[in-house]
């Protein structure tokens, strides 16, 4: 076997599914942005998404209080802002103005949509049963927006410690999935 034992601390870099998202939240006059890559689909329709939002993050507080958020999907052009948003806390600064990110209002939620992301998913918190144990929120997507001009989004996929894979070529094979 050519494989070598890997420290367990490096496992996440192999499994993180991506794409990296920018989670936006808002509550009573406060708003915030946080990059997030620990998420997973749970159901097709209505779409349910499981997300880990650490209780150390200001976003956790806003998400818990407001029970709404937006999952914005950035492409490689935004990578500097993505990393910058992950290296500071909205408890101290307004990341929207600091990083020049413009927004549009959500239609069904108070959290804003990031204009520079090609897709934005408005969500409500559907289940908090695993928040205390795993900081895991189950979100239901209640409205979805995507720029039809972006055909092959070059999304970011986190490989750990500031390293990203950028989505590239797509291939399509016959599928029986409905
Ligand atoms: C690429 C990337 C992915 C991240 N994924 C997550 C995640 O899935 N969950 C999480 O709680 N924090 C994640 N973080 C860390 C937060 O984004 C970071 O702690 C951020 O500063 C929190 O901001 P806030 O305190 O303003 O909410 C990630 C950071 C980066 C750069």
Short mmCIF file of N, CA and C and ligand atoms in Angstrom, two decimals:
data_model
loop_
_atom_site.label_atom_id
_atom_site.label_comp_id
_atom_site.label_asym_id
_atom_site.label_seq_id
_atom_site.Cartn_x
_atom_site.Cartn_y
_atom_site.Cartn_z
N UNK A 1 0.85 -1.19 0.00
CA UNK A 1 0.00 0.00 0.00
C UNK A 1 0.88 1.24 0.00
N UNK A 2 0.50 2.21 -0.83
CA UNK A 2 1.32 3.44 -0.92
C UNK A 2 0.80 4.53 0.02
N UNK A 3 -0.39 4.29 0.64
CA UNK A 3 -0.95 5.32 1.53
C UNK A 3 -0.17 5.38 2.83
N UNK A 4 -0.09 6.60 3.42
CA UNK A 4 0.59 6.79 4.72
C UNK A 4 -0.45 7.22 5.74
N UNK A 5 -0.22 6.88 7.00
CA UNK A 5 -1.18 7.27 8.05
C UNK A 5 -1.29 8.80 8.11
N UNK A 6 -2.55 9.27 8.23
CA UNK A 6 -2.81 10.71 8.22
C UNK A 6 -3.23 11.15 9.63
N UNK A 7 -2.70 12.27 10.13
CA UNK A 7 -3.20 12.73 11.43
C UNK A 7 -4.70 12.98 11.36
N UNK A 8 -5.43 12.60 12.42
CA UNK A 8 -6.89 12.74 12.40
C UNK A 8 -7.32 14.20 12.20
N UNK A 9 -6.47 15.13 12.60
CA UNK A 9 -6.80 16.55 12.44
C UNK A 9 -6.87 16.96 10.97
N UNK A 10 -6.38 16.10 10.08
CA UNK A 10 -6.40 16.44 8.65
C UNK A 10 -7.54 15.79 7.88
N UNK A 11 -8.36 14.99 8.57
CA UNK A 11 -9.45 14.26 7.90
C UNK A 11 -10.42 15.24 7.24
N UNK A 12 -10.74 16.33 7.91
CA UNK A 12 -11.78 17.23 7.37
C UNK A 12 -11.40 17.75 5.99
N UNK A 13 -10.11 17.95 5.75
CA UNK A 13 -9.67 18.47 4.45
C UNK A 13 -9.96 17.51 3.31
N UNK A 14 -10.10 16.20 3.63
CA UNK A 14 -10.42 15.22 2.59
C UNK A 14 -11.92 15.16 2.33
N UNK A 15 -12.71 15.41 3.39
CA UNK A 15 -14.15 15.16 3.28
C UNK A 15 -15.00 16.40 3.06
N UNK A 16 -14.46 17.57 3.32
CA UNK A 16 -15.31 18.77 3.19
C UNK A 16 -15.89 18.81 1.78
N UNK A 17 -17.21 18.83 1.69
CA UNK A 17 -17.81 18.70 0.37
C UNK A 17 -17.77 19.99 -0.44
N UNK A 18 -17.81 21.13 0.26
CA UNK A 18 -17.93 22.39 -0.46
C UNK A 18 -19.26 22.43 -1.16
N UNK A 19 -19.65 23.42 -1.92
CA UNK A 19 -18.86 24.63 -2.05
C UNK A 19 -18.83 25.44 -0.75
N UNK A 20 -17.77 26.21 -0.59
CA UNK A 20 -17.73 27.14 0.54
C UNK A 20 -18.88 28.12 0.37
N UNK A 21 -19.60 28.36 1.45
CA UNK A 21 -20.73 29.30 1.42
C UNK A 21 -20.40 30.54 2.24
N UNK A 22 -21.10 31.61 1.96
CA UNK A 22 -21.06 32.78 2.85
C UNK A 22 -22.43 32.87 3.50
N UNK A 23 -22.45 32.59 4.79
CA UNK A 23 -23.70 32.62 5.56
C UNK A 23 -23.96 34.05 6.00
N UNK A 24 -25.10 34.60 5.62
CA UNK A 24 -25.46 35.93 6.12
C UNK A 24 -26.62 35.80 7.11
N UNK A 25 -26.53 36.62 8.16
CA UNK A 25 -27.54 36.61 9.22
C UNK A 25 -27.88 38.06 9.58
N UNK A 26 -29.01 38.25 10.20
CA UNK A 26 -29.40 39.59 10.67
C UNK A 26 -30.37 39.43 11.82
N UNK A 27 -30.20 40.30 12.82
CA UNK A 27 -31.14 40.28 13.95
C UNK A 27 -31.10 41.63 14.65
N UNK A 28 -32.27 42.24 14.77
CA UNK A 28 -32.44 43.51 15.51
C UNK A 28 -31.33 44.52 15.23
N UNK A 29 -31.13 44.86 13.95
CA UNK A 29 -30.17 45.90 13.60
C UNK A 29 -28.73 45.43 13.44
N UNK A 30 -28.43 44.18 13.82
CA UNK A 30 -27.08 43.64 13.61
C UNK A 30 -27.13 42.69 12.42
N UNK A 31 -26.03 42.66 11.65
CA UNK A 31 -25.97 41.74 10.52
C UNK A 31 -24.56 41.20 10.41
N UNK A 32 -24.42 40.08 9.72
CA UNK A 32 -23.08 39.48 9.68
C UNK A 32 -22.91 38.55 8.48
N UNK A 33 -21.62 38.25 8.20
CA UNK A 33 -21.24 37.30 7.14
C UNK A 33 -20.20 36.34 7.71
N UNK A 34 -20.32 35.07 7.34
CA UNK A 34 -19.33 34.08 7.80
C UNK A 34 -19.13 33.01 6.73
N UNK A 35 -17.88 32.71 6.34
CA UNK A 35 -17.68 31.58 5.45
C UNK A 35 -17.98 30.27 6.17
N UNK A 36 -18.53 29.32 5.44
CA UNK A 36 -18.92 28.05 6.05
C UNK A 36 -18.77 26.92 5.04
N UNK A 37 -18.05 25.87 5.45
CA UNK A 37 -17.93 24.73 4.53
C UNK A 37 -18.41 23.42 5.14
N UNK A 38 -18.77 23.43 6.41
CA UNK A 38 -19.28 22.19 7.02
C UNK A 38 -20.79 22.16 6.87
N UNK A 39 -21.25 21.69 5.72
CA UNK A 39 -22.68 21.60 5.46
C UNK A 39 -22.97 20.37 4.61
N UNK A 40 -24.23 19.93 4.66
CA UNK A 40 -24.61 18.74 3.90
C UNK A 40 -26.09 18.78 3.55
N UNK A 41 -26.45 18.35 2.34
CA UNK A 41 -27.86 18.22 1.97
C UNK A 41 -28.47 17.07 2.78
N UNK A 42 -29.75 17.27 3.21
CA UNK A 42 -30.45 16.20 3.93
C UNK A 42 -31.69 15.75 3.18
N UNK A 43 -32.26 16.62 2.34
CA UNK A 43 -33.52 16.31 1.64
C UNK A 43 -33.61 17.14 0.37
N UNK A 44 -34.27 16.54 -0.67
CA UNK A 44 -34.42 17.24 -1.96
C UNK A 44 -35.42 18.39 -1.88
N UNK A 45 -36.68 18.07 -1.50
CA UNK A 45 -37.72 19.09 -1.54
C UNK A 45 -38.78 18.88 -0.47
N UNK A 46 -39.01 19.84 0.40
CA UNK A 46 -38.27 21.10 0.44
C UNK A 46 -36.80 20.82 0.80
N UNK A 47 -35.87 21.60 0.20
CA UNK A 47 -34.46 21.33 0.47
C UNK A 47 -34.13 21.57 1.94
N UNK A 48 -33.49 20.56 2.55
CA UNK A 48 -33.01 20.70 3.93
C UNK A 48 -31.50 20.60 3.91
N UNK A 49 -30.84 21.49 4.66
CA UNK A 49 -29.38 21.54 4.68
C UNK A 49 -28.92 21.55 6.14
N UNK A 50 -28.00 20.64 6.47
CA UNK A 50 -27.42 20.63 7.83
C UNK A 50 -26.15 21.46 7.82
N UNK A 51 -26.00 22.35 8.81
CA UNK A 51 -24.84 23.25 8.84
C UNK A 51 -24.27 23.32 10.25
N UNK A 52 -22.95 23.25 10.34
CA UNK A 52 -22.30 23.44 11.64
C UNK A 52 -21.86 24.90 11.75
N UNK A 53 -22.43 25.60 12.72
CA UNK A 53 -22.04 26.99 12.97
C UNK A 53 -21.57 27.06 14.43
N UNK A 54 -20.28 27.19 14.60
CA UNK A 54 -19.68 27.11 15.94
C UNK A 54 -20.27 28.16 16.88
N UNK A 55 -20.48 27.75 18.12
CA UNK A 55 -20.99 28.69 19.13
C UNK A 55 -19.96 29.77 19.45
N UNK A 56 -18.71 29.59 19.01
CA UNK A 56 -17.70 30.65 19.22
C UNK A 56 -17.92 31.81 18.25
N UNK A 57 -18.69 31.58 17.19
CA UNK A 57 -18.87 32.59 16.15
C UNK A 57 -20.07 33.48 16.45
N UNK A 58 -19.92 34.76 16.10
CA UNK A 58 -21.01 35.72 16.28
C UNK A 58 -22.23 35.29 15.46
N UNK A 59 -21.99 34.70 14.30
CA UNK A 59 -23.10 34.24 13.44
C UNK A 59 -24.01 33.26 14.16
N UNK A 60 -23.44 32.45 15.03
CA UNK A 60 -24.23 31.47 15.79
C UNK A 60 -25.30 32.20 16.61
N UNK A 61 -24.87 33.27 17.26
CA UNK A 61 -25.78 34.05 18.10
C UNK A 61 -26.92 34.63 17.24
N UNK A 62 -26.56 35.23 16.09
CA UNK A 62 -27.58 35.86 15.24
C UNK A 62 -28.52 34.81 14.63
N UNK A 63 -27.96 33.66 14.25
CA UNK A 63 -28.79 32.60 13.65
C UNK A 63 -29.75 32.03 14.69
N UNK A 64 -29.25 31.81 15.88
CA UNK A 64 -30.08 31.25 16.93
C UNK A 64 -31.22 32.19 17.30
N UNK A 65 -30.90 33.50 17.34
CA UNK A 65 -31.91 34.48 17.76
C UNK A 65 -32.92 34.75 16.65
N UNK A 66 -32.45 34.87 15.41
CA UNK A 66 -33.36 35.27 14.32
C UNK A 66 -34.07 34.08 13.69
N UNK A 67 -33.43 32.90 13.75
CA UNK A 67 -33.92 31.65 13.15
C UNK A 67 -34.03 31.75 11.62
N UNK A 68 -33.31 32.69 11.03
CA UNK A 68 -33.28 32.82 9.57
C UNK A 68 -31.85 33.12 9.12
N UNK A 69 -31.57 32.83 7.85
CA UNK A 69 -30.26 33.17 7.30
C UNK A 69 -30.32 33.04 5.79
N UNK A 70 -29.22 33.43 5.12
CA UNK A 70 -29.09 33.18 3.67
C UNK A 70 -27.77 32.45 3.45
N UNK A 71 -27.82 31.40 2.62
CA UNK A 71 -26.61 30.69 2.20
C UNK A 71 -26.25 31.23 0.82
N UNK A 72 -25.19 32.03 0.76
CA UNK A 72 -24.75 32.64 -0.50
C UNK A 72 -23.59 31.81 -1.04
N UNK A 73 -23.56 31.59 -2.37
CA UNK A 73 -22.51 30.75 -2.94
C UNK A 73 -21.55 31.62 -3.76
N UNK A 74 -20.34 31.82 -3.24
CA UNK A 74 -19.37 32.64 -3.97
C UNK A 74 -18.60 31.82 -5.00
N UNK A 75 -17.99 32.52 -5.95
CA UNK A 75 -17.07 31.88 -6.89
C UNK A 75 -15.65 32.40 -6.60
N UNK A 76 -14.70 31.87 -7.36
CA UNK A 76 -13.28 32.12 -7.06
C UNK A 76 -12.93 33.62 -7.04
N UNK A 77 -13.68 34.43 -7.79
CA UNK A 77 -13.40 35.88 -7.83
C UNK A 77 -13.50 36.50 -6.43
N UNK A 78 -14.28 35.87 -5.53
CA UNK A 78 -14.48 36.45 -4.19
C UNK A 78 -13.58 35.83 -3.12
N UNK A 79 -12.59 35.04 -3.55
CA UNK A 79 -11.84 34.25 -2.54
C UNK A 79 -11.19 35.12 -1.47
N UNK A 80 -10.69 36.28 -1.84
CA UNK A 80 -10.02 37.12 -0.83
C UNK A 80 -11.01 37.59 0.24
N UNK A 81 -12.19 37.98 -0.21
CA UNK A 81 -13.21 38.41 0.76
C UNK A 81 -13.67 37.23 1.63
N UNK A 82 -13.76 36.04 1.01
CA UNK A 82 -14.18 34.85 1.76
C UNK A 82 -13.20 34.60 2.91
N UNK A 83 -11.92 34.59 2.61
CA UNK A 83 -10.91 34.32 3.64
C UNK A 83 -10.90 35.45 4.67
N UNK A 84 -11.01 36.68 4.19
CA UNK A 84 -11.00 37.82 5.12
C UNK A 84 -12.19 37.74 6.08
N UNK A 85 -13.36 37.36 5.58
CA UNK A 85 -14.54 37.25 6.44
C UNK A 85 -14.37 36.14 7.48
N UNK A 86 -13.52 35.17 7.18
CA UNK A 86 -13.28 34.07 8.12
C UNK A 86 -12.17 34.37 9.12
N UNK A 87 -11.49 35.48 8.92
CA UNK A 87 -10.38 35.82 9.82
C UNK A 87 -10.71 36.94 10.79
N UNK A 88 -12.00 37.30 10.88
CA UNK A 88 -12.40 38.34 11.84
C UNK A 88 -13.82 38.05 12.28
N UNK A 89 -14.27 38.77 13.29
CA UNK A 89 -15.62 38.51 13.81
C UNK A 89 -16.52 39.72 13.66
N UNK A 90 -17.75 39.44 13.24
CA UNK A 90 -18.76 40.48 13.11
C UNK A 90 -19.16 41.07 14.46
N UNK A 91 -18.72 40.47 15.54
CA UNK A 91 -19.00 41.06 16.86
C UNK A 91 -18.27 42.39 17.00
N UNK A 92 -17.15 42.53 16.27
CA UNK A 92 -16.35 43.76 16.37
C UNK A 92 -16.54 44.70 15.19
N UNK A 93 -16.76 44.17 13.99
CA UNK A 93 -16.80 45.04 12.79
C UNK A 93 -18.00 44.69 11.90
N UNK A 94 -18.34 45.63 11.02
CA UNK A 94 -19.34 45.36 9.98
C UNK A 94 -18.58 44.87 8.74
N UNK A 95 -18.65 43.56 8.49
CA UNK A 95 -17.85 42.97 7.40
C UNK A 95 -18.37 43.43 6.03
N UNK A 96 -19.65 43.79 5.93
CA UNK A 96 -20.21 44.22 4.64
C UNK A 96 -19.48 45.47 4.15
N UNK A 97 -19.37 46.47 5.04
CA UNK A 97 -18.70 47.71 4.61
C UNK A 97 -17.19 47.51 4.56
N UNK A 98 -16.63 46.78 5.52
CA UNK A 98 -15.17 46.59 5.55
C UNK A 98 -14.68 45.92 4.25
N UNK A 99 -15.42 44.93 3.74
CA UNK A 99 -14.95 44.21 2.55
C UNK A 99 -15.71 44.59 1.27
N UNK A 100 -16.50 45.66 1.34
CA UNK A 100 -17.17 46.20 0.16
C UNK A 100 -18.15 45.23 -0.48
N UNK A 101 -18.93 44.54 0.35
CA UNK A 101 -19.89 43.57 -0.19
C UNK A 101 -21.29 44.18 -0.20
N UNK A 102 -21.86 44.31 -1.41
CA UNK A 102 -23.19 44.93 -1.50
C UNK A 102 -24.27 43.86 -1.38
N UNK A 103 -25.43 44.32 -0.93
CA UNK A 103 -26.50 43.36 -0.60
C UNK A 103 -27.84 43.78 -1.20
N UNK A 104 -28.72 42.80 -1.31
CA UNK A 104 -30.12 43.05 -1.63
C UNK A 104 -30.94 42.42 -0.51
N UNK A 105 -32.13 43.00 -0.25
CA UNK A 105 -32.92 42.44 0.86
C UNK A 105 -33.46 41.04 0.54
N UNK A 106 -33.57 40.21 1.55
CA UNK A 106 -34.22 38.92 1.38
C UNK A 106 -35.71 39.13 1.16
N UNK A 107 -36.33 38.21 0.43
CA UNK A 107 -37.78 38.33 0.20
C UNK A 107 -38.55 37.68 1.34
N UNK A 108 -38.02 36.56 1.82
CA UNK A 108 -38.73 35.83 2.88
C UNK A 108 -38.01 35.86 4.22
N UNK A 109 -36.79 36.39 4.24
CA UNK A 109 -36.05 36.41 5.51
C UNK A 109 -35.41 37.79 5.70
N UNK A 110 -35.05 38.10 6.94
CA UNK A 110 -34.46 39.42 7.24
C UNK A 110 -33.00 39.49 6.81
N UNK A 111 -32.33 38.35 6.73
CA UNK A 111 -30.90 38.36 6.36
C UNK A 111 -30.75 38.78 4.90
N UNK A 112 -29.64 39.50 4.58
CA UNK A 112 -29.47 40.00 3.21
C UNK A 112 -28.85 38.98 2.25
N UNK A 113 -29.12 39.20 0.94
CA UNK A 113 -28.51 38.39 -0.12
C UNK A 113 -27.25 39.13 -0.59
N UNK A 114 -26.14 38.42 -0.77
CA UNK A 114 -24.91 39.04 -1.26
C UNK A 114 -24.96 39.13 -2.79
N UNK A 115 -24.88 40.37 -3.32
CA UNK A 115 -25.02 40.58 -4.76
C UNK A 115 -23.90 39.91 -5.57
N UNK A 116 -22.70 39.82 -4.99
CA UNK A 116 -21.56 39.28 -5.75
C UNK A 116 -21.50 37.76 -5.79
N UNK A 117 -22.45 37.10 -5.12
CA UNK A 117 -22.50 35.64 -5.17
C UNK A 117 -23.48 35.22 -6.25
N UNK A 118 -23.17 34.19 -7.02
CA UNK A 118 -24.04 33.85 -8.16
C UNK A 118 -25.35 33.20 -7.71
N UNK A 119 -25.39 32.68 -6.47
CA UNK A 119 -26.62 32.07 -5.97
C UNK A 119 -26.80 32.41 -4.49
N UNK A 120 -28.05 32.53 -4.09
CA UNK A 120 -28.38 32.82 -2.68
C UNK A 120 -29.61 32.03 -2.29
N UNK A 121 -29.55 31.37 -1.15
CA UNK A 121 -30.65 30.53 -0.68
C UNK A 121 -31.18 31.09 0.63
N UNK A 122 -32.40 31.55 0.61
CA UNK A 122 -33.01 32.07 1.84
C UNK A 122 -33.49 30.87 2.67
N UNK A 123 -33.15 30.87 3.95
CA UNK A 123 -33.44 29.70 4.79
C UNK A 123 -34.08 30.09 6.11
N UNK A 124 -34.86 29.14 6.62
CA UNK A 124 -35.34 29.26 8.00
C UNK A 124 -34.78 28.07 8.78
N UNK A 125 -34.57 28.27 10.06
CA UNK A 125 -34.08 27.17 10.89
C UNK A 125 -35.25 26.21 11.10
N UNK A 126 -35.05 24.95 10.66
CA UNK A 126 -36.13 23.97 10.75
C UNK A 126 -35.99 23.08 11.99
N UNK A 127 -34.77 22.91 12.49
CA UNK A 127 -34.56 22.01 13.62
C UNK A 127 -33.30 22.42 14.39
N UNK A 128 -33.45 22.58 15.69
CA UNK A 128 -32.28 22.95 16.52
C UNK A 128 -31.92 21.81 17.48
N UNK A 129 -32.46 20.62 17.23
CA UNK A 129 -32.28 19.49 18.15
C UNK A 129 -30.82 19.11 18.37
N UNK A 130 -29.94 19.40 17.41
CA UNK A 130 -28.53 19.00 17.56
C UNK A 130 -27.60 20.20 17.76
N UNK A 131 -28.18 21.36 18.03
CA UNK A 131 -27.34 22.56 18.18
C UNK A 131 -26.49 22.48 19.44
N UNK A 132 -27.10 22.10 20.54
CA UNK A 132 -26.34 22.08 21.79
C UNK A 132 -25.20 21.07 21.73
N UNK A 133 -25.47 19.92 21.13
CA UNK A 133 -24.46 18.86 21.11
C UNK A 133 -23.39 19.07 20.03
N UNK A 134 -23.85 19.43 18.80
CA UNK A 134 -22.89 19.49 17.68
C UNK A 134 -22.82 20.86 17.01
N UNK A 135 -23.56 21.84 17.53
CA UNK A 135 -23.62 23.17 16.91
C UNK A 135 -24.15 23.04 15.48
N UNK A 136 -25.04 22.07 15.29
CA UNK A 136 -25.55 21.75 13.96
C UNK A 136 -27.01 22.21 13.82
N UNK A 137 -27.23 23.08 12.84
CA UNK A 137 -28.57 23.60 12.56
C UNK A 137 -29.11 22.89 11.32
N UNK A 138 -30.37 22.50 11.34
CA UNK A 138 -31.01 22.02 10.12
C UNK A 138 -31.81 23.19 9.54
N UNK A 139 -31.46 23.56 8.30
CA UNK A 139 -32.10 24.70 7.64
C UNK A 139 -33.01 24.21 6.53
N UNK A 140 -34.13 24.90 6.35
CA UNK A 140 -35.00 24.64 5.19
C UNK A 140 -34.86 25.81 4.23
N UNK A 141 -34.57 25.52 2.97
CA UNK A 141 -34.47 26.59 1.96
C UNK A 141 -35.90 26.96 1.58
N UNK A 142 -36.25 28.25 1.78
CA UNK A 142 -37.62 28.69 1.49
C UNK A 142 -37.71 29.51 0.20
N UNK A 143 -36.58 30.02 -0.28
CA UNK A 143 -36.53 30.73 -1.57
C UNK A 143 -35.11 30.63 -2.10
N UNK A 144 -34.98 30.35 -3.40
CA UNK A 144 -33.65 30.15 -3.99
C UNK A 144 -33.49 31.07 -5.20
N UNK A 145 -32.31 31.70 -5.32
CA UNK A 145 -32.01 32.65 -6.39
C UNK A 145 -30.69 32.27 -7.04
N UNK A 146 -30.65 32.35 -8.38
CA UNK A 146 -29.39 32.04 -9.06
C UNK A 146 -29.29 32.87 -10.33
N UNK A 147 -28.08 33.34 -10.64
CA UNK A 147 -27.87 34.17 -11.83
C UNK A 147 -27.83 33.27 -13.07
N UNK A 148 -28.82 33.39 -13.97
CA UNK A 148 -28.86 32.47 -15.13
C UNK A 148 -27.67 32.64 -16.07
N UNK A 149 -26.98 33.77 -15.96
CA UNK A 149 -25.82 33.99 -16.85
C UNK A 149 -24.61 33.17 -16.42
N UNK A 150 -24.59 32.76 -15.16
CA UNK A 150 -23.43 31.98 -14.68
C UNK A 150 -23.71 30.50 -14.95
N UNK A 151 -23.07 29.98 -16.00
CA UNK A 151 -23.37 28.60 -16.46
C UNK A 151 -22.48 27.57 -15.75
N UNK A 152 -21.22 27.88 -15.55
CA UNK A 152 -20.28 26.93 -14.93
C UNK A 152 -19.59 27.64 -13.76
N UNK A 153 -20.30 27.79 -12.63
CA UNK A 153 -19.72 28.56 -11.53
C UNK A 153 -18.44 27.93 -11.00
N UNK A 154 -17.40 28.74 -10.90
CA UNK A 154 -16.11 28.23 -10.38
C UNK A 154 -16.11 28.38 -8.86
N UNK A 155 -16.85 27.47 -8.22
CA UNK A 155 -17.02 27.54 -6.77
C UNK A 155 -15.75 27.10 -6.04
N UNK A 156 -15.68 27.47 -4.76
CA UNK A 156 -14.51 27.17 -3.93
C UNK A 156 -14.81 25.95 -3.06
N UNK A 157 -13.83 25.08 -2.93
CA UNK A 157 -13.98 23.86 -2.11
C UNK A 157 -12.79 23.79 -1.17
N UNK A 158 -13.08 23.87 0.12
CA UNK A 158 -12.01 24.03 1.12
C UNK A 158 -11.24 22.73 1.33
N UNK A 159 -9.93 22.81 1.23
CA UNK A 159 -9.10 21.63 1.49
C UNK A 159 -8.41 21.73 2.84
N UNK A 160 -8.72 22.78 3.61
CA UNK A 160 -8.15 22.93 4.94
C UNK A 160 -7.03 23.95 4.97
N UNK A 161 -6.97 24.67 6.08
CA UNK A 161 -5.89 25.63 6.35
C UNK A 161 -5.62 26.58 5.18
N UNK A 162 -6.67 27.19 4.67
CA UNK A 162 -6.51 28.23 3.65
C UNK A 162 -6.29 27.71 2.24
N UNK A 163 -6.36 26.38 2.05
CA UNK A 163 -6.17 25.83 0.70
C UNK A 163 -7.54 25.52 0.09
N UNK A 164 -7.71 25.90 -1.17
CA UNK A 164 -9.00 25.68 -1.83
C UNK A 164 -8.81 24.96 -3.16
N UNK A 165 -9.80 24.14 -3.49
CA UNK A 165 -9.88 23.57 -4.83
C UNK A 165 -10.93 24.42 -5.55
N UNK A 166 -10.70 24.72 -6.81
CA UNK A 166 -11.66 25.53 -7.56
C UNK A 166 -12.38 24.61 -8.55
N UNK A 167 -13.72 24.67 -8.56
CA UNK A 167 -14.49 23.79 -9.45
C UNK A 167 -14.08 24.05 -10.90
N UNK A 168 -13.93 22.99 -11.64
CA UNK A 168 -13.49 23.13 -13.03
C UNK A 168 -14.44 22.48 -14.00
N UNK A 169 -13.93 21.59 -14.79
CA UNK A 169 -14.68 20.95 -15.87
C UNK A 169 -15.88 20.16 -15.32
N UNK A 170 -17.03 20.23 -16.04
CA UNK A 170 -18.18 19.39 -15.69
C UNK A 170 -18.28 18.26 -16.71
N UNK A 171 -18.70 17.07 -16.24
CA UNK A 171 -18.98 16.00 -17.19
C UNK A 171 -20.40 15.51 -16.92
N UNK A 172 -21.07 14.99 -17.94
CA UNK A 172 -22.46 14.56 -17.75
C UNK A 172 -22.63 13.16 -18.31
N UNK A 173 -23.21 12.26 -17.52
CA UNK A 173 -23.47 10.89 -17.96
C UNK A 173 -24.95 10.60 -17.82
N UNK A 174 -25.47 9.59 -18.50
CA UNK A 174 -26.90 9.27 -18.36
C UNK A 174 -27.22 8.95 -16.90
N UNK A 175 -28.36 9.47 -16.41
CA UNK A 175 -28.71 9.25 -15.00
C UNK A 175 -30.17 8.86 -14.91
N UNK A 176 -30.48 7.93 -13.99
CA UNK A 176 -31.88 7.53 -13.78
C UNK A 176 -32.47 8.25 -12.58
N UNK A 177 -31.69 9.17 -12.00
CA UNK A 177 -32.19 9.89 -10.82
C UNK A 177 -33.33 10.81 -11.21
N UNK A 178 -34.40 10.80 -10.48
CA UNK A 178 -35.54 11.69 -10.75
C UNK A 178 -35.49 12.87 -9.79
C1 LIG B 1 -13.18 28.40 4.19
C2 LIG B 1 -13.72 28.51 5.58
C3 LIG B 1 -14.69 27.64 6.02
C4 LIG B 1 -15.23 27.74 7.30
N1 LIG B 1 -16.23 26.88 7.67
C5 LIG B 1 -16.82 27.03 8.89
C6 LIG B 1 -17.94 26.20 9.25
O1 LIG B 1 -18.42 25.36 8.49
N2 LIG B 1 -18.49 26.40 10.48
C7 LIG B 1 -18.02 27.33 11.37
O2 LIG B 1 -18.56 27.46 12.48
N3 LIG B 1 -16.95 28.13 11.05
C8 LIG B 1 -16.37 28.00 9.82
N4 LIG B 1 -15.32 28.81 9.46
C9 LIG B 1 -14.80 29.76 10.45
C10 LIG B 1 -15.63 31.05 10.53
O3 LIG B 1 -15.97 31.53 9.26
C11 LIG B 1 -14.83 32.12 11.30
O4 LIG B 1 -14.63 31.67 12.62
C12 LIG B 1 -15.47 33.49 11.27
O5 LIG B 1 -14.50 34.44 11.64
C13 LIG B 1 -16.68 33.61 12.16
O6 LIG B 1 -17.18 34.91 12.01
P1 LIG B 1 -18.27 35.56 12.99
O7 LIG B 1 -17.71 35.52 14.40
O8 LIG B 1 -18.38 36.96 12.46
O9 LIG B 1 -19.53 34.78 12.87
C14 LIG B 1 -14.77 28.72 8.19
C15 LIG B 1 -13.77 29.63 7.76
C16 LIG B 1 -13.25 29.52 6.46
C17 LIG B 1 -12.20 30.48 6.02
#
